[in-house]
Short mmCIF file of N, CA and C in Angstrom, two decimals:
data_model
loop_
_atom_site.label_atom_id
_atom_site.label_comp_id
_atom_site.label_asym_id
_atom_site.label_seq_id
_atom_site.Cartn_x
_atom_site.Cartn_y
_atom_site.Cartn_z
N MET F 117 -24.97 -9.66 6.83
CA MET F 117 -26.31 -9.37 7.30
C MET F 117 -26.26 -8.04 8.04
N GLY F 118 -27.09 -7.12 7.62
CA GLY F 118 -27.12 -5.81 8.25
C GLY F 118 -27.91 -5.83 9.56
N ASP F 119 -27.90 -4.71 10.24
CA ASP F 119 -28.57 -4.62 11.54
C ASP F 119 -30.07 -4.90 11.45
N LYS F 120 -30.71 -4.35 10.43
CA LYS F 120 -32.16 -4.55 10.29
C LYS F 120 -32.48 -6.01 9.98
N SER F 121 -31.67 -6.62 9.11
CA SER F 121 -31.88 -8.03 8.79
C SER F 121 -31.65 -8.91 10.01
N GLU F 122 -30.63 -8.57 10.78
CA GLU F 122 -30.36 -9.37 11.98
C GLU F 122 -31.51 -9.25 12.98
N ALA F 123 -32.02 -8.05 13.19
CA ALA F 123 -33.14 -7.87 14.11
C ALA F 123 -34.36 -8.66 13.63
N PHE F 124 -34.62 -8.63 12.32
CA PHE F 124 -35.72 -9.39 11.75
C PHE F 124 -35.53 -10.88 12.01
N CYS F 125 -34.33 -11.40 11.76
CA CYS F 125 -34.05 -12.82 11.96
C CYS F 125 -34.22 -13.23 13.42
N ARG F 126 -33.67 -12.42 14.31
CA ARG F 126 -33.80 -12.74 15.74
C ARG F 126 -35.26 -12.78 16.17
N GLN F 127 -36.02 -11.78 15.76
CA GLN F 127 -37.43 -11.74 16.14
C GLN F 127 -38.21 -12.91 15.53
N THR F 128 -37.90 -13.22 14.28
CA THR F 128 -38.59 -14.34 13.63
C THR F 128 -38.28 -15.66 14.33
N LEU F 129 -37.03 -15.88 14.70
CA LEU F 129 -36.69 -17.12 15.41
C LEU F 129 -37.39 -17.20 16.76
N ILE F 130 -37.54 -16.08 17.43
CA ILE F 130 -38.26 -16.07 18.72
C ILE F 130 -39.72 -16.44 18.50
N VAL F 131 -40.33 -15.84 17.49
CA VAL F 131 -41.75 -16.13 17.20
C VAL F 131 -41.92 -17.58 16.79
N LEU F 132 -41.02 -18.11 15.98
CA LEU F 132 -41.11 -19.51 15.57
C LEU F 132 -40.94 -20.45 16.75
N ALA F 133 -40.02 -20.11 17.65
CA ALA F 133 -39.82 -20.95 18.84
C ALA F 133 -41.07 -20.98 19.72
N GLN F 134 -41.82 -19.90 19.72
CA GLN F 134 -43.04 -19.82 20.52
C GLN F 134 -44.24 -20.46 19.81
N ASN F 135 -44.08 -20.73 18.52
CA ASN F 135 -45.18 -21.29 17.71
C ASN F 135 -44.67 -22.45 16.86
N LYS F 136 -44.13 -23.45 17.51
CA LYS F 136 -43.51 -24.56 16.79
C LYS F 136 -44.49 -25.34 15.93
N GLN F 137 -45.77 -25.22 16.23
CA GLN F 137 -46.76 -25.96 15.46
C GLN F 137 -46.87 -25.47 14.01
N ILE F 138 -46.40 -24.28 13.71
CA ILE F 138 -46.49 -23.75 12.34
C ILE F 138 -45.24 -24.04 11.50
N ILE F 139 -44.22 -24.62 12.14
CA ILE F 139 -42.95 -24.85 11.45
C ILE F 139 -43.05 -26.13 10.62
N PRO F 140 -42.78 -26.02 9.32
CA PRO F 140 -42.78 -27.22 8.49
C PRO F 140 -41.55 -28.09 8.79
N PRO F 141 -41.61 -29.38 8.50
CA PRO F 141 -40.50 -30.28 8.84
C PRO F 141 -39.17 -29.91 8.16
N GLU F 142 -39.23 -29.29 6.98
CA GLU F 142 -37.98 -28.97 6.28
C GLU F 142 -37.25 -27.76 6.86
N LEU F 143 -37.89 -27.01 7.74
CA LEU F 143 -37.25 -25.86 8.39
C LEU F 143 -36.65 -26.32 9.71
N ASP F 144 -35.33 -26.28 9.79
CA ASP F 144 -34.62 -26.74 10.99
C ASP F 144 -34.39 -25.56 11.92
N LEU F 145 -35.35 -25.31 12.78
CA LEU F 145 -35.27 -24.18 13.72
C LEU F 145 -34.08 -24.34 14.67
N ALA F 146 -33.84 -25.54 15.13
CA ALA F 146 -32.72 -25.77 16.06
C ALA F 146 -31.39 -25.39 15.41
N GLU F 147 -31.23 -25.72 14.14
CA GLU F 147 -30.00 -25.36 13.45
C GLU F 147 -29.87 -23.84 13.32
N ALA F 148 -30.95 -23.17 12.98
CA ALA F 148 -30.93 -21.71 12.87
C ALA F 148 -30.60 -21.07 14.22
N GLU F 149 -31.14 -21.62 15.28
CA GLU F 149 -30.84 -21.09 16.62
C GLU F 149 -29.38 -21.33 16.99
N ARG F 150 -28.84 -22.50 16.61
CA ARG F 150 -27.41 -22.77 16.86
C ARG F 150 -26.54 -21.80 16.06
N ASP F 151 -26.94 -21.55 14.81
CA ASP F 151 -26.19 -20.60 13.99
C ASP F 151 -26.18 -19.21 14.62
N LEU F 152 -27.32 -18.78 15.12
CA LEU F 152 -27.41 -17.48 15.78
C LEU F 152 -26.54 -17.44 17.03
N HIS F 153 -26.57 -18.51 17.79
CA HIS F 153 -25.73 -18.61 18.99
C HIS F 153 -24.25 -18.55 18.61
N ASP F 154 -23.88 -19.30 17.57
CA ASP F 154 -22.48 -19.29 17.12
C ASP F 154 -22.06 -17.90 16.63
N LEU F 155 -22.98 -17.22 15.94
CA LEU F 155 -22.70 -15.85 15.50
C LEU F 155 -22.44 -14.95 16.71
N ASP F 156 -23.23 -15.09 17.74
CA ASP F 156 -23.04 -14.30 18.96
C ASP F 156 -21.70 -14.60 19.62
N LEU F 157 -21.27 -15.86 19.55
CA LEU F 157 -19.96 -16.22 20.12
C LEU F 157 -18.81 -15.71 19.26
N LEU F 158 -19.02 -15.64 17.96
CA LEU F 158 -17.98 -15.22 17.03
C LEU F 158 -17.72 -13.72 17.07
N ARG F 159 -18.74 -12.94 17.31
CA ARG F 159 -18.63 -11.48 17.21
C ARG F 159 -17.53 -10.86 18.07
N PRO F 160 -17.39 -11.23 19.34
CA PRO F 160 -16.30 -10.60 20.12
C PRO F 160 -14.91 -10.91 19.55
N HIS F 161 -14.76 -12.12 19.00
CA HIS F 161 -13.47 -12.48 18.39
C HIS F 161 -13.22 -11.65 17.13
N LEU F 162 -14.26 -11.47 16.34
CA LEU F 162 -14.12 -10.64 15.15
C LEU F 162 -13.78 -9.19 15.51
N ALA F 163 -14.39 -8.69 16.55
CA ALA F 163 -14.10 -7.32 16.98
C ALA F 163 -12.62 -7.19 17.39
N SER F 164 -12.12 -8.19 18.10
CA SER F 164 -10.70 -8.17 18.49
C SER F 164 -9.79 -8.25 17.28
N LEU F 165 -10.15 -9.12 16.33
CA LEU F 165 -9.34 -9.24 15.12
C LEU F 165 -9.36 -7.96 14.31
N ARG F 166 -10.51 -7.32 14.20
CA ARG F 166 -10.60 -6.07 13.44
C ARG F 166 -9.74 -4.99 14.09
N GLN F 167 -9.75 -4.96 15.41
CA GLN F 167 -8.92 -3.98 16.12
C GLN F 167 -7.44 -4.26 15.88
N LEU F 168 -7.07 -5.53 15.92
CA LEU F 168 -5.68 -5.91 15.68
C LEU F 168 -5.26 -5.56 14.25
N VAL F 169 -6.12 -5.83 13.28
CA VAL F 169 -5.81 -5.50 11.89
C VAL F 169 -5.69 -3.99 11.71
N ALA F 170 -6.56 -3.23 12.36
CA ALA F 170 -6.48 -1.77 12.27
C ALA F 170 -5.15 -1.27 12.83
N ARG F 171 -4.72 -1.84 13.94
CA ARG F 171 -3.43 -1.45 14.52
C ARG F 171 -2.27 -1.84 13.60
N ALA F 172 -2.37 -3.03 13.01
CA ALA F 172 -1.32 -3.47 12.08
C ALA F 172 -1.28 -2.55 10.86
N ASP F 173 -2.44 -2.16 10.34
CA ASP F 173 -2.49 -1.22 9.22
C ASP F 173 -1.85 0.11 9.58
N ASP F 174 -2.15 0.60 10.79
CA ASP F 174 -1.55 1.86 11.25
C ASP F 174 -0.03 1.73 11.35
N THR F 175 0.43 0.60 11.87
CA THR F 175 1.87 0.37 12.01
C THR F 175 2.53 0.30 10.65
N GLU F 176 1.88 -0.41 9.71
CA GLU F 176 2.43 -0.50 8.36
C GLU F 176 2.55 0.88 7.72
N MET F 177 1.52 1.70 7.91
CA MET F 177 1.54 3.06 7.35
C MET F 177 2.66 3.89 7.97
N ALA F 178 2.82 3.80 9.29
CA ALA F 178 3.86 4.57 9.97
C ALA F 178 5.25 4.11 9.54
N LEU F 179 5.45 2.80 9.43
CA LEU F 179 6.75 2.29 8.99
C LEU F 179 7.05 2.74 7.56
N GLY F 180 6.06 2.65 6.70
CA GLY F 180 6.26 3.09 5.32
C GLY F 180 6.60 4.56 5.25
N SER F 181 5.95 5.36 6.07
CA SER F 181 6.22 6.79 6.10
C SER F 181 7.65 7.06 6.57
N ASP F 182 8.08 6.35 7.61
CA ASP F 182 9.44 6.52 8.11
C ASP F 182 10.47 6.12 7.06
N ILE F 183 10.20 5.02 6.37
CA ILE F 183 11.13 4.55 5.34
C ILE F 183 11.21 5.55 4.19
N LEU F 184 10.05 6.05 3.75
CA LEU F 184 10.02 7.02 2.66
C LEU F 184 10.76 8.29 3.04
N THR F 185 10.56 8.76 4.27
CA THR F 185 11.25 9.97 4.74
C THR F 185 12.76 9.78 4.70
N ALA F 186 13.23 8.63 5.19
CA ALA F 186 14.67 8.35 5.18
C ALA F 186 15.20 8.27 3.75
N ALA F 187 14.44 7.63 2.87
CA ALA F 187 14.87 7.49 1.49
C ALA F 187 14.92 8.85 0.79
N LEU F 188 13.93 9.70 1.05
CA LEU F 188 13.94 11.04 0.45
C LEU F 188 15.11 11.87 0.96
N GLU F 189 15.41 11.76 2.23
CA GLU F 189 16.56 12.47 2.77
C GLU F 189 17.85 11.95 2.15
N GLY F 190 17.94 10.63 2.00
CA GLY F 190 19.12 10.02 1.38
C GLY F 190 19.26 10.43 -0.07
N TYR F 191 18.15 10.50 -0.78
CA TYR F 191 18.17 10.91 -2.18
C TYR F 191 18.64 12.36 -2.30
N ALA F 192 18.12 13.22 -1.42
CA ALA F 192 18.54 14.62 -1.44
C ALA F 192 20.04 14.74 -1.17
N LEU F 193 20.54 13.96 -0.22
CA LEU F 193 21.98 13.97 0.07
C LEU F 193 22.79 13.46 -1.12
N ALA F 194 22.30 12.42 -1.77
CA ALA F 194 23.02 11.87 -2.92
C ALA F 194 23.06 12.88 -4.06
N ARG F 195 21.99 13.64 -4.22
CA ARG F 195 21.97 14.65 -5.29
C ARG F 195 22.98 15.76 -4.99
N VAL F 196 23.09 16.14 -3.72
CA VAL F 196 23.97 17.25 -3.37
C VAL F 196 25.43 16.81 -3.29
N PHE F 197 25.68 15.70 -2.61
CA PHE F 197 27.06 15.31 -2.34
C PHE F 197 27.55 14.16 -3.22
N GLY F 198 26.72 13.66 -4.09
CA GLY F 198 27.08 12.47 -4.84
C GLY F 198 27.86 12.70 -6.11
N LYS F 199 28.13 13.93 -6.46
CA LYS F 199 28.86 14.20 -7.70
C LYS F 199 30.27 13.62 -7.60
N GLY F 200 30.57 12.78 -8.55
CA GLY F 200 31.91 12.20 -8.58
C GLY F 200 32.12 11.10 -7.57
N ALA F 201 31.11 10.73 -6.83
CA ALA F 201 31.29 9.70 -5.81
C ALA F 201 30.79 8.34 -6.30
N GLY F 202 30.53 8.23 -7.59
CA GLY F 202 30.07 6.96 -8.14
C GLY F 202 28.61 6.65 -7.84
N LEU F 203 27.85 7.68 -7.54
CA LEU F 203 26.44 7.48 -7.20
C LEU F 203 25.50 7.81 -8.36
N ASP F 204 26.07 8.03 -9.55
CA ASP F 204 25.22 8.43 -10.67
C ASP F 204 24.14 7.39 -10.99
N ALA F 205 24.51 6.12 -11.00
CA ALA F 205 23.53 5.07 -11.32
C ALA F 205 22.43 5.04 -10.26
N LEU F 206 22.81 5.18 -9.01
CA LEU F 206 21.83 5.19 -7.93
C LEU F 206 20.92 6.41 -8.05
N LYS F 207 21.51 7.56 -8.32
CA LYS F 207 20.70 8.78 -8.48
C LYS F 207 19.74 8.65 -9.65
N ASP F 208 20.20 8.06 -10.75
CA ASP F 208 19.33 7.88 -11.91
C ASP F 208 18.17 6.95 -11.58
N ALA F 209 18.45 5.88 -10.85
CA ALA F 209 17.40 4.94 -10.48
C ALA F 209 16.39 5.60 -9.54
N MET F 210 16.87 6.37 -8.61
CA MET F 210 15.98 7.04 -7.66
C MET F 210 15.21 8.16 -8.35
N ALA F 211 15.80 8.80 -9.33
CA ALA F 211 15.13 9.90 -10.01
C ALA F 211 13.90 9.40 -10.77
N GLY F 212 13.92 8.14 -11.18
CA GLY F 212 12.78 7.58 -11.89
C GLY F 212 11.51 7.61 -11.06
N ARG F 213 11.64 7.58 -9.76
CA ARG F 213 10.49 7.61 -8.86
C ARG F 213 9.76 8.95 -8.94
N TYR F 214 10.51 9.99 -9.21
CA TYR F 214 9.92 11.33 -9.20
C TYR F 214 10.01 12.03 -10.55
N SER F 215 10.20 11.25 -11.60
CA SER F 215 10.25 11.90 -12.91
C SER F 215 8.88 12.46 -13.23
N ARG F 216 8.88 13.60 -13.80
CA ARG F 216 7.61 14.26 -14.13
C ARG F 216 7.33 14.04 -15.60
N LYS F 217 6.40 13.19 -15.86
CA LYS F 217 6.00 12.95 -17.23
C LYS F 217 4.79 13.82 -17.51
N ARG F 218 4.92 14.63 -18.49
CA ARG F 218 3.81 15.52 -18.85
C ARG F 218 2.83 14.78 -19.71
N LYS F 219 1.56 15.04 -19.43
CA LYS F 219 0.52 14.46 -20.25
C LYS F 219 0.49 15.21 -21.58
N PRO F 220 0.29 14.47 -22.66
CA PRO F 220 0.22 15.16 -23.95
C PRO F 220 -0.97 16.13 -23.98
N SER F 221 -0.73 17.24 -24.62
CA SER F 221 -1.80 18.23 -24.73
C SER F 221 -2.88 17.71 -25.65
N PRO F 222 -4.13 17.94 -25.27
CA PRO F 222 -5.20 17.50 -26.16
C PRO F 222 -5.12 18.29 -27.46
N VAL F 223 -5.26 17.61 -28.55
CA VAL F 223 -5.20 18.25 -29.87
C VAL F 223 -6.53 18.95 -30.11
N ALA F 224 -6.44 20.18 -30.49
CA ALA F 224 -7.67 20.95 -30.73
C ALA F 224 -8.40 20.36 -31.92
N ALA F 225 -9.69 20.20 -31.77
CA ALA F 225 -10.50 19.66 -32.86
C ALA F 225 -10.56 20.66 -34.00
N ALA F 226 -10.39 20.16 -35.20
CA ALA F 226 -10.37 21.06 -36.36
C ALA F 226 -11.77 21.26 -36.88
#
């Protein structure tokens, strides 16, 4: 529910509460008011959770960056110093990450 819809709902519930004589029996105003109250109670918890998730996302990104940096440095070292050290299989596996596959050239229409 967007901000405009929420404002509309809040105002409508206020008007209905002030004019209970117009409410048909199938409309449960008390339930709608409880739902609104529960939404108001839930919002601060959601805000805290969103902040926590944002921090966790930032931490995940930073950890991934640190790991990638270390791996790239290790790969560079293996390429330079790994000749004859039995690291060929490892170098080949790591090279697959950065292999440059060229896209086929578009064939000119005849």
